[in-house]
Amino acid sequence: GNDPYPTRLARTPDLPWLQRREAVVKGDAGQGPLSADQLERFERQGFLFEPGFLNAGEVAALRREMSSLMNTPSFRGRPFTITEPDSREIRSLFAVHFLSRRFRQLAEDPRLIGRARQILGGEPYVHQSRINYKPGFKGKGFNWHSDFETWHAEDGMPTMHAVSASIVLTDNHTFNGPLMLIPGSHKVFVPCLGETPENHHEQSLQRQEIGVPGEAILAELIRRHGIEAPTGAAGGLLLFDCNTLHGSNANMSPDPRSNVFFVYNRRDNRCQAPFAARRRRPEFLAHDPDREWTPDL
Amino acid sequence: GNDPYPTRLARTPDLPWLQRREAVVKGDAGQGPLSADQLERFERQGFLFEPGFLNAGEVAALRREMSSLMNTPSFRGRPFTITEPDSREIRSLFAVHFLSRRFRQLAEDPRLIGRARQILGGEPYVHQSRINYKPGFKGKGFNWHSDFETWHAEDGMPTMHAVSASIVLTDNHTFNGPLMLIPGSHKVFVPCLGETPENHHEQSLQRQEIGVPGEAILAELIRRHGIEAPTGAAGGLLLFDCNTLHGSNANMSPDPRSNVFFVYNRRDNRCQAPFAARRRRPEFLAHDPDREWTPDL
C-alpha cells in the first residue's frame, strides 16, 4: 500500500527503520510560551522536561482529584479502568478530562495548549488522556514503544502531528519507575512485527508485547543515543513527541508514581480508519475532536 | 521455640522486626586489608562498595570463563542452572567455584578471604557461589529480601556470621538493573509470613514470593534509610552483610548485567537442620565446609 509508516508486519522488513517524514516542531518561538532554545531541544531530543511547571498547590489539588477518581466505585471494572497484570491495583484510568472537570481545565490550560500549538503548528485537540498510577512495590513497567506506532496502527492517526504532555503528580526518582526515553528516536519509524490481534488493547494496556520494536533495533538506537530518565519533584512537565521511544521499569520503592497524560493531536491529523488493525479501538482511547465522550454509567 | 530469628510464620507477629543479636564487624582493621573507616562504613550501612577492585585484564578473563560456563551444553537443564521465569535465558548458575578452576581461584583469592576474615572475625568458607546474569531487555528483577532469612529458614544457617562478595563483570548503570540495597536494614531481622513449600527453591530462584518482608515493613525501613544502588565499571566489588535487604529491577537496556557472588560463612556457623523448612536445600545451594561438590554429569 501507500502507507508511509507500515507496521504490524508478517515478516521482517528489509530496513530496520524508516526516516520520519514530518518535521518535529512546526511552529516557532515568536508565539511563545516555549523559547527558541526549548523548541530546538525538543526538535533534537524528541522531548523537553520543565521542572516546577505546576506549583505545590496545583499539584495537591490534582492529587486529591486523582485519588477521588481512582476511588469512584462505579469506575471499577469499566473498560477505561486498567488494572495491573498480576493484581487488582489500578494501573491506568483513561478519558480523565471527560471524567473530571478539574482535569478538563488542566487539559485546556492555555500553558499546555500554547505549548502544543507551538510544537504542532496548528490547532490541537485531546486525542487521549489518562492517569498512570504505579503503586509502591506493585507497579510494573512498560516495555519500550512508540505511541505513534499504536495510534497509527490501531486508531488510524495518519501522521506524526501529535505531542504528549505528562505532568508528574508524585515525586519521580530513580527507584519508583520513572519514564525513560531514547533521545533522537523520534526521527525514525520502527516497523513492528506481528499482526494486531482482535481487541488487542485489552492485553496491551496491561503488558504490551505487540507493537514493540525488535531487540536488535532497540539495542542499536540505545547504543547511538543512550537512555534518559528525567526525574524530579511533583509538578514537572514532560513534553514528548508522539514517536519518541519510551518505557519504564517497575516501582521498587514504597512511593507510588503517578502522572497525568494529555495527548494533543493536530485537528487536520484526526484519526481515520486504523492502518493495521481490523477495527478502531474504543473511543475512550482515541477521541473524536468534535464529540464529547461519557462513561455511560 | 528458642530460635532467635523466627520466620515463615503462619500469622503476623506482634513486632514488625527483631533487633539483630550478633555484631556486624567482628574483626578489626589491624589485620587489613580493609581500613578502620571501611569497616566502620560496613558496620553502619551493611555494605561497602570498592570500585576498581579487579583490573581490566582480570575482568576480561572472568567474562570469558563465565561465557564458557554458560555455554556448556551439559549444564543446561541441570538443577544448578536457573532460567528466567518467562524464557530459556540463564538467570543464575550456582556452585561456580566447583565448576571452574578460575572461579575457584577467585573465591580463594587472599584479597577476598582477607576481607571476609576481617568482617567475620574467624575462618571463612564458601557457603554458596553463583553467577547472576541479567540479559539485555529480558532480565527480570529480584524482589526485596534478606539472604540470611532464606539461609536460616531453608539451609539451617544459625546466626549472622556471613558476608557476600559480589564482583560486577559488566558495567553497572541505572538502566541495566543494578543491585539496590537498604542501608542499615542489616541491623534488624524481619520475620516473613508464609510457610515454606516443598522444593521452594525451584520457584524462589526464579521469582521469590515467600521469604519476602511485608510491604508496610519495607516501606518503613526505606522511609528511614532510603535505597542505594552502587553503579560503576566492571571490576567493582560489593561486600554486603548476609542480612542486608536488597533487590533489583529489570534490565531495560541492551547491556547484559552480570555479577559473580561468593558467600563467605564463618566455619563455626556451619549449617544445621533448616529452621523453617522440612528439608535442607540441595548442596549446590548450601555447601558443606568439609565436602567437595561435583555436578554429577
Short mmCIF file of C-alpha atoms in Angstrom, two decimals, chain B:
data_model
loop_
_atom_site.label_atom_id
_atom_site.label_comp_id
_atom_site.label_asym_id
_atom_site.label_seq_id
_atom_site.Cartn_x
_atom_site.Cartn_y
_atom_site.Cartn_z
CA GLY B 1 10.93 -22.47 70.29
CA ASN B 2 14.21 -20.81 71.12
CA ASP B 3 15.05 -19.76 67.56
CA PRO B 4 16.24 -16.16 67.84
CA TYR B 5 15.19 -15.47 64.24
CA PRO B 6 11.73 -17.00 63.72
CA THR B 7 10.37 -16.70 60.17
CA ARG B 8 7.98 -18.29 57.61
CA LEU B 9 5.26 -17.65 60.16
CA ALA B 10 1.62 -18.67 59.91
CA ARG B 11 0.37 -15.35 61.28
CA THR B 12 1.56 -11.77 61.68
CA PRO B 13 3.92 -11.42 64.65
CA ASP B 14 3.46 -8.77 67.35
CA LEU B 15 6.57 -6.86 66.31
CA PRO B 16 7.43 -5.98 62.69
CA TRP B 17 11.10 -6.78 63.29
CA LEU B 18 13.59 -8.03 65.88
CA GLN B 19 16.91 -6.49 66.76
CA ARG B 20 19.91 -8.30 65.36
CA ARG B 21 21.88 -10.10 68.08
CA GLU B 22 25.33 -10.54 66.53
CA ALA B 23 27.83 -7.78 65.91
CA VAL B 24 28.24 -6.90 62.23
CA VAL B 25 32.02 -6.49 62.04
CA LYS B 26 33.80 -8.98 64.25
CA GLY B 27 37.42 -8.43 63.24
CA ASP B 28 39.48 -5.25 63.22
CA ALA B 29 41.47 -3.02 60.93
CA GLY B 30 44.86 -4.09 62.29
CA GLN B 31 44.91 -7.23 60.17
CA GLY B 32 43.96 -5.40 56.93
CA PRO B 33 43.12 -5.25 54.04
CA LEU B 34 40.09 -3.10 54.97
CA SER B 35 40.76 0.15 56.83
CA ALA B 36 39.05 1.21 60.04
CA ASP B 37 36.99 3.68 58.02
CA GLN B 38 35.86 1.00 55.57
CA LEU B 39 34.94 -1.36 58.38
CA GLU B 40 33.00 1.42 60.11
CA ARG B 41 31.02 2.06 56.91
CA PHE B 42 30.29 -1.64 56.54
CA GLU B 43 29.14 -1.79 60.17
CA ARG B 44 26.81 1.19 59.74
CA GLN B 45 25.45 0.63 56.20
CA GLY B 46 25.62 -3.15 55.90
CA PHE B 47 27.63 -2.91 52.69
CA LEU B 48 30.82 -1.49 51.20
CA PHE B 49 31.47 -0.79 47.52
CA GLU B 50 35.03 -0.77 46.19
CA PRO B 51 35.26 0.40 42.56
CA GLY B 52 38.13 -1.00 40.52
CA PHE B 53 38.74 -4.00 42.77
CA LEU B 54 39.74 -6.10 39.74
CA ASN B 55 41.67 -4.69 36.79
CA ALA B 56 40.51 -4.86 33.17
CA GLY B 57 42.59 -7.94 32.38
CA GLU B 58 41.19 -9.88 35.33
CA VAL B 59 37.64 -8.89 34.37
CA ALA B 60 38.14 -9.92 30.73
CA ALA B 61 39.41 -13.36 31.78
CA LEU B 62 36.48 -13.88 34.15
CA ARG B 63 33.97 -12.83 31.49
CA ARG B 64 35.44 -15.35 29.07
CA GLU B 65 35.18 -18.01 31.76
CA MET B 66 31.59 -17.03 32.55
CA SER B 67 30.67 -17.21 28.90
CA SER B 68 32.26 -20.62 28.59
CA LEU B 69 30.35 -21.92 31.63
CA MET B 70 27.04 -20.52 30.38
CA ASN B 71 27.59 -22.17 27.03
CA THR B 72 28.48 -25.59 28.38
CA PRO B 73 25.74 -27.82 26.94
CA SER B 74 25.91 -30.35 29.77
CA PHE B 75 24.98 -27.65 32.33
CA ARG B 76 21.67 -26.88 30.54
CA GLY B 77 18.59 -28.20 32.31
CA ARG B 78 20.61 -29.14 35.41
CA PRO B 79 19.26 -28.10 38.83
CA PHE B 80 22.16 -25.66 39.42
CA THR B 81 21.26 -23.77 36.21
CA ILE B 82 18.30 -21.41 36.76
CA THR B 83 16.46 -19.85 33.81
CA GLU B 84 14.29 -16.71 33.66
CA PRO B 85 10.63 -17.20 34.63
CA ASP B 86 9.41 -16.31 31.11
CA SER B 87 12.20 -17.53 28.85
CA ARG B 88 15.04 -20.01 28.48
CA GLU B 89 17.70 -17.40 29.17
CA ILE B 90 20.05 -18.34 32.01
CA ARG B 91 19.42 -16.24 35.12
CA SER B 92 21.78 -17.86 37.62
CA LEU B 93 24.43 -20.54 37.62
CA PHE B 94 25.35 -21.93 41.05
CA ALA B 95 28.42 -23.60 42.53
CA VAL B 96 30.68 -21.89 40.02
CA HIS B 97 33.74 -22.28 42.24
CA PHE B 98 33.30 -26.04 41.87
CA LEU B 99 32.50 -25.86 38.16
CA SER B 100 35.51 -23.72 37.24
CA ARG B 101 39.11 -23.60 38.39
CA ARG B 102 39.30 -19.90 37.60
CA PHE B 103 36.30 -19.03 39.76
CA ARG B 104 37.71 -21.23 42.48
CA GLN B 105 40.93 -19.25 42.39
CA LEU B 106 38.91 -16.08 42.70
CA ALA B 107 36.88 -17.48 45.61
CA GLU B 108 40.15 -18.29 47.38
CA ASP B 109 41.89 -15.04 46.42
CA PRO B 110 43.61 -13.66 49.53
CA ARG B 111 42.12 -10.22 48.82
CA LEU B 112 38.63 -11.67 49.25
CA ILE B 113 39.40 -14.15 52.00
CA GLY B 114 41.20 -11.40 53.93
CA ARG B 115 38.21 -9.08 53.74
CA ALA B 116 35.81 -11.87 54.74
CA ARG B 117 38.02 -12.86 57.70
CA GLN B 118 38.14 -9.26 58.90
CA ILE B 119 34.39 -8.86 58.78
CA LEU B 120 33.52 -12.27 60.19
CA GLY B 121 36.24 -12.38 62.84
CA GLY B 122 37.05 -16.01 62.06
CA GLU B 123 37.84 -18.52 59.31
CA PRO B 124 35.52 -18.25 56.27
CA TYR B 125 34.41 -20.97 53.85
CA VAL B 126 32.27 -20.60 50.72
CA HIS B 127 28.67 -21.34 51.68
CA GLN B 128 27.36 -20.55 48.19
CA SER B 129 28.70 -19.24 44.89
CA ARG B 130 26.88 -18.15 41.79
CA ILE B 131 26.87 -16.07 38.65
CA ASN B 132 23.80 -13.91 38.13
CA TYR B 133 23.24 -13.00 34.51
CA LYS B 134 20.61 -10.46 33.52
CA PRO B 135 20.39 -10.40 29.72
CA GLY B 136 19.68 -7.12 27.92
CA PHE B 137 15.92 -6.31 27.85
CA LYS B 138 14.95 -9.81 29.05
CA GLY B 139 16.47 -9.96 32.54
CA LYS B 140 13.86 -9.61 35.27
CA GLY B 141 14.43 -8.25 38.76
CA PHE B 142 14.67 -9.72 42.25
CA ASN B 143 12.16 -8.78 44.95
CA TRP B 144 13.46 -7.25 48.18
CA HIS B 145 14.82 -9.90 50.54
CA SER B 146 17.45 -10.75 53.15
CA ASP B 147 19.66 -13.66 52.12
CA PHE B 148 20.10 -14.68 55.75
CA GLU B 149 16.35 -15.12 56.09
CA THR B 150 16.44 -17.80 53.41
CA TRP B 151 19.71 -19.40 54.56
CA HIS B 152 18.42 -19.59 58.13
CA ALA B 153 14.97 -20.90 57.18
CA GLU B 154 15.91 -23.27 54.39
CA ASP B 155 19.60 -24.11 54.84
CA GLY B 156 19.92 -24.06 58.63
CA MET B 157 22.45 -21.25 58.99
CA PRO B 158 22.29 -20.47 62.72
CA THR B 159 23.48 -16.88 63.07
CA MET B 160 24.51 -13.80 61.11
CA HIS B 161 28.19 -14.60 60.61
CA ALA B 162 28.21 -14.48 56.81
CA VAL B 163 29.09 -11.90 54.18
CA SER B 164 28.55 -11.79 50.41
CA ALA B 165 31.16 -10.60 47.95
CA SER B 166 29.73 -9.61 44.59
CA ILE B 167 32.00 -8.59 41.73
CA VAL B 168 30.34 -6.94 38.73
CA LEU B 169 31.63 -8.44 35.48
CA THR B 170 29.82 -5.89 33.30
CA ASP B 171 29.44 -2.15 33.68
CA ASN B 172 26.55 -1.46 36.04
CA HIS B 173 24.37 1.57 35.34
CA THR B 174 20.97 2.91 36.29
CA PHE B 175 19.20 1.16 33.43
CA ASN B 176 20.52 -2.41 33.47
CA GLY B 177 19.02 -3.45 36.78
CA PRO B 178 21.79 -2.80 39.30
CA LEU B 179 21.63 -4.26 42.81
CA MET B 180 19.77 -2.00 45.23
CA LEU B 181 20.25 -2.11 48.99
CA ILE B 182 18.53 -0.62 52.03
CA PRO B 183 21.40 0.74 54.14
CA GLY B 184 21.06 -0.08 57.83
CA SER B 185 18.47 -2.81 57.24
CA HIS B 186 21.01 -5.46 58.35
CA LYS B 187 20.55 -4.39 61.99
CA VAL B 188 17.04 -5.83 62.20
CA PHE B 189 15.59 -9.21 61.33
CA VAL B 190 12.23 -9.12 59.57
CA PRO B 191 10.23 -12.32 60.12
CA CYS B 192 8.39 -13.25 56.94
CA LEU B 193 4.89 -14.64 56.60
CA GLY B 194 4.03 -17.93 54.91
CA GLU B 195 5.17 -21.50 55.39
CA THR B 196 7.98 -22.78 53.17
CA PRO B 197 6.53 -25.05 50.46
CA GLU B 198 8.25 -28.30 49.44
CA ASN B 199 11.11 -27.70 46.98
CA HIS B 200 10.60 -23.98 47.39
CA HIS B 201 13.94 -23.17 45.73
CA GLU B 202 12.64 -24.38 42.37
CA GLN B 203 10.22 -21.44 42.44
CA SER B 204 12.05 -18.89 44.57
CA LEU B 205 15.22 -18.79 42.47
CA GLN B 206 13.12 -17.69 39.50
CA ARG B 207 10.80 -15.32 41.33
CA GLN B 208 10.77 -15.13 45.11
CA GLU B 209 7.36 -14.66 46.76
CA ILE B 210 7.87 -16.34 50.15
CA GLY B 211 10.64 -15.09 52.42
CA VAL B 212 9.89 -11.54 51.33
CA PRO B 213 9.17 -8.88 54.00
CA GLY B 214 5.70 -7.35 54.10
CA GLU B 215 5.22 -4.12 52.16
CA ALA B 216 4.41 -1.96 55.18
CA ILE B 217 7.65 -3.04 56.86
CA LEU B 218 9.72 -2.49 53.73
CA ALA B 219 8.13 0.92 53.32
CA GLU B 220 9.03 1.89 56.88
CA LEU B 221 12.65 0.72 56.51
CA ILE B 222 13.01 2.58 53.20
CA ARG B 223 11.49 5.73 54.72
CA ARG B 224 14.07 5.56 57.49
CA HIS B 225 17.13 4.58 55.49
CA GLY B 226 16.48 5.13 51.77
CA ILE B 227 17.73 2.98 48.90
CA GLU B 228 21.21 2.90 47.41
CA ALA B 229 22.37 1.32 44.15
CA PRO B 230 26.15 1.34 43.71
CA THR B 231 26.91 1.58 40.00
CA GLY B 232 30.14 1.74 38.06
CA ALA B 233 32.56 -0.03 35.81
CA ALA B 234 33.10 -3.78 35.66
CA GLY B 235 35.54 -4.99 38.30
CA GLY B 236 33.93 -3.25 41.27
CA LEU B 237 33.48 -5.26 44.48
CA LEU B 238 30.37 -5.03 46.63
CA LEU B 239 30.65 -6.59 50.07
CA PHE B 240 27.32 -6.88 51.85
CA ASP B 241 26.18 -8.35 55.11
CA CYS B 242 24.11 -11.56 54.93
CA ASN B 243 21.11 -9.73 56.39
CA THR B 244 21.12 -6.50 54.35
CA LEU B 245 17.83 -6.18 52.45
CA HIS B 246 18.46 -5.98 48.71
CA GLY B 247 16.71 -6.44 45.39
CA SER B 248 16.93 -5.28 41.80
CA ASN B 249 14.79 -4.10 38.92
CA ALA B 250 14.54 -5.47 35.39
CA ASN B 251 17.15 -4.74 32.75
CA MET B 252 15.71 -2.05 30.42
CA SER B 253 18.95 -1.68 28.47
CA PRO B 254 20.62 -3.77 25.77
CA ASP B 255 23.62 -4.31 28.04
CA PRO B 256 23.65 -7.56 29.99
CA ARG B 257 24.37 -7.24 33.67
CA SER B 258 26.34 -9.98 35.33
CA ASN B 259 27.92 -10.49 38.72
CA VAL B 260 29.76 -13.31 40.41
CA PHE B 261 28.83 -13.89 44.06
CA PHE B 262 30.69 -15.71 46.80
CA VAL B 263 29.06 -16.09 50.18
CA TYR B 264 31.57 -16.49 52.98
CA ASN B 265 30.29 -18.09 56.14
CA ARG B 266 32.26 -18.49 59.38
CA ARG B 267 33.25 -22.10 59.95
CA ASP B 268 31.75 -22.20 63.45
CA ASN B 269 28.45 -21.02 61.87
CA ARG B 270 28.12 -24.00 59.55
CA CYS B 271 24.62 -25.06 58.63
CA GLN B 272 22.49 -27.37 60.74
CA ALA B 273 18.93 -28.56 60.20
CA PRO B 274 16.79 -25.90 58.49
CA PHE B 275 14.95 -23.63 60.93
CA ALA B 276 11.76 -23.25 58.87
CA ALA B 277 11.61 -25.91 56.18
CA ARG B 278 11.10 -29.65 56.18
CA ARG B 279 14.23 -30.49 54.25
CA ARG B 280 17.56 -28.87 53.53
CA ARG B 281 18.02 -27.45 50.08
CA PRO B 282 20.35 -29.27 47.67
CA GLU B 283 24.05 -28.93 48.33
CA PHE B 284 24.73 -26.80 45.22
CA LEU B 285 22.93 -24.01 47.13
CA ALA B 286 24.49 -24.57 50.53
CA HIS B 287 27.89 -26.21 50.65
CA ASP B 288 29.40 -28.19 53.48
CA PRO B 289 32.77 -26.67 54.50
CA ASP B 290 34.42 -30.10 54.53
CA ARG B 291 32.98 -31.58 51.35
CA GLU B 292 33.76 -31.03 47.68
CA TRP B 293 30.74 -30.72 45.40
CA THR B 294 30.59 -32.12 41.86
CA PRO B 295 27.86 -31.70 39.26
CA ASP B 296 27.47 -35.46 38.72
CA LEU B 297 27.41 -35.04 34.95
#
